[in-house]
Amino acid sequence: MKICCIGAGYVGGPTMAMIAKKCPDHQITVVDINQARIDAWNSSELPVYEPGLDEIVQSCRGRNLFFSTDVDQAIREAKIIFVSVNTPTKSYGVGAGRAADLRYLELCARRIAETANGDKIVVEKSTLPVRTAESLKRVLHANSKGHHFEILSNPEFLAEGTAVTDLENPDRVLIGGDDTPGGHAAVAALSEIYASWVPRERILTTNLWSSELTKLVSNALLAQRISSVNSISALCEATGADIDEVTNAAGKDSRIGPRFLKASVGFGGSCFQKDILNLVYLCGHYGLDAVADYWESVVRINDWQKDRFVHRMIQTMFNTVAGKRIALLGFAFKKDTNDTRESAAIRVTTALIAEQAEVVIYDPKVTEAEMLRDLNNAPIRVARDAYEALNGAHALAILTEWDEFRSLDYRRIYESMKKPAFIFDGRNILDHAALRALGFEVHAIGKTSAKTL
Ligand code: UDX
Ligand code: UDX
């Protein structure tokens, strides 16, 4: 069978690569309107960094996995069409700052309807507001030229940095479809593809709306855990409790569980904030203002946490960072990815620059061009490694939990920094006692700061 995916991004690319690997009998073509992105997928420098992805793409590309900008041909040939285009938060008009911008999706639907030369199964992979499938259906059917389209919702739960393992061994695959014979047949066809490697009991089928809502709710619940912990981190700093001790002990309760309880400078990524704001918009639309307000507070706490981190830096460094060299280690929104969307580092850097700090950034995977784009060309310096960034610096702030930051030569770093040498660990990944023994003044999230004076 021929499968096509529109949108060769962080979701579309890795997901299709995994299907190609697991289903050698199917031919998969990933298309995108962005020629540079497709060229990158066809080169040795993939546009998405994910551990294990290179190997899969290399073994399948040219065999049953193809990347192309010929959207129409891929639509014509495919029986199943995944739609994985971006659905950013709307930046204009009604719902600006909250609602999802569905224009790319609608354009895709119109293109599919115009181009299709037979019946198709159209699968929503993009995260969407509930009931988007209904709009898709109407656009497709109104322009259908007699062909039949079945719409499925098949949200992706992969996390960046672990995309390959998440895809290979998912907790669940969710497929929503219409409760009609055509809907059942389409759900069965898609289930069959996943069943090539996912145990049947992990393939859940629901109605369309439940599937769409589950995606938003899953992300909202995960983000809510982080904001809950981050809110308590402030209380820990004020009272002398230690957030890592608190979450470790609380997480031992099997009803709570240990994951997603790590305090941080704030969550980022393309999904959490966007999906919560989407949920907020949806609740508002249905007049559920108290529910909307409840979920919006998860985003408010997250912004507050990022601002709080910067305020603590400034306050600690004698209430001024003007003219001081501050080295930021990490710019990606989490480790093992080159993605910076909604990264806490963007807000932190912007605030430090507004305070006239001299910011030097090092990230193992994020390019200087990307940083400048994210920061609207703000005056930063980008270092080639952590040591270069820290040479002569007044302070070091960890913004991303890259493993390599744990094992730097901190004695060498201490010697190269101005004194007192401040460390602000925004991810709680360093050995604070050892650093204090070297002479650093360490401040960490959710921990009181023992001064070494
Ligand atoms: C995106 C959304 O952010 C996420 O919510 C959703 O679940 C899946 O799609 P991601 O893959 O990370 O996730 O987005 P991105 O990396 O921006 O990729 C989307 C791609 O679609 C881009 O390469 C873009 O060029 C392409 N696109 C967009 C099209 O090919 N056609 C369009 O009309 C619009
Ligand atoms: C998330 C969901 O996990 C995934 O299921 C969905 O498909 C897309 O959105 P992703 O954004 O790639 O995935 O990363 P995730 O690992 O969830 O981390 C999101 C943010 O939360 C990161 O900035 C991360 O550093 C932060 N985080 C995560 C914490 O601050 N503390 C934690 O305990 C966990």
Coordinates of C-alpha atoms and ligand atoms in Angstrom, one line a residue, residues 6-12 31-34 37 71 84-88 104-105 107-108 125-127 156 160 215 270-271 274-275 339 341, ligand 1:
I6 CA 2.1 16.0 4.4
G7 CA 4.5 17.8 6.7
A8 CA 8.1 16.7 7.1
G9 CA 8.6 18.1 10.6
Y10 CA 9.5 16.7 14.0
V11 CA 6.4 14.6 14.0
G12 CA 5.9 13.6 10.4
V31 CA 6.1 15.6 1.4
D32 CA 6.5 19.2 2.4
I33 CA 6.2 22.6 0.8
N34 CA 9.6 23.6 2.2
R37 CA 13.6 20.8 4.6
V71 CA 2.6 17.0 -2.9
S84 CA 1.2 16.5 10.0
V85 CA 1.5 20.1 9.2
N86 CA 2.0 22.7 12.0
T87 CA -0.9 24.2 13.8
P88 CA 0.7 27.1 15.8
Y104 CA -2.4 25.1 6.9
L105 CA -4.6 22.2 7.7
L107 CA -5.2 24.3 2.8
C108 CA -4.1 20.7 3.0
K125 CA -1.6 13.6 13.0
S126 CA -1.3 17.2 14.0
T127 CA -2.7 18.2 17.4
E156 CA 1.2 11.4 18.2
E160 CA 11.4 14.8 21.3
K215 CA -4.2 14.5 22.9
S270 CA 6.0 23.1 20.7
C271 CA 3.2 21.3 22.4
K274 CA 0.0 25.5 22.7
D275 CA -2.2 22.6 23.6
D339 CA 14.4 22.1 19.0
R341 CA 10.4 26.1 20.3
Ligands
UDX1 C1 3.5 19.9 14.1 C2 2.7 20.5 15.2 O1 3.5 21.5 15.9 C3 2.1 19.5 16.2 O2 1.2 20.1 17.0 C4 1.4 18.5 15.5 O3 1.1 17.5 16.4 C5 2.2 17.9 14.3 O4 2.7 18.9 13.5 P1 6.0 19.3 14.0 O5 6.2 18.2 13.1 O6 6.9 19.5 15.2 O7 4.6 19.3 14.7 O8 6.0 20.7 13.2 P2 7.0 21.3 12.2 O9 8.4 20.7 12.5 O10 6.8 22.7 12.1 O11 6.6 20.6 10.8 C6 5.5 20.9 10.0 C7 5.9 20.8 8.6 O12 4.7 21.0 7.7 C8 6.8 21.9 8.1 O13 8.0 21.3 7.6 C9 6.1 22.7 7.1 O14 6.9 23.2 6.0 C10 5.1 21.7 6.6 N1 3.9 22.3 5.9 C11 3.2 23.2 6.5 C12 3.5 21.8 4.7 O15 4.1 20.9 4.1 N2 2.4 22.3 4.1 C13 1.6 23.3 4.7 O16 0.6 23.7 4.1 C14 2.1 23.8 5.9

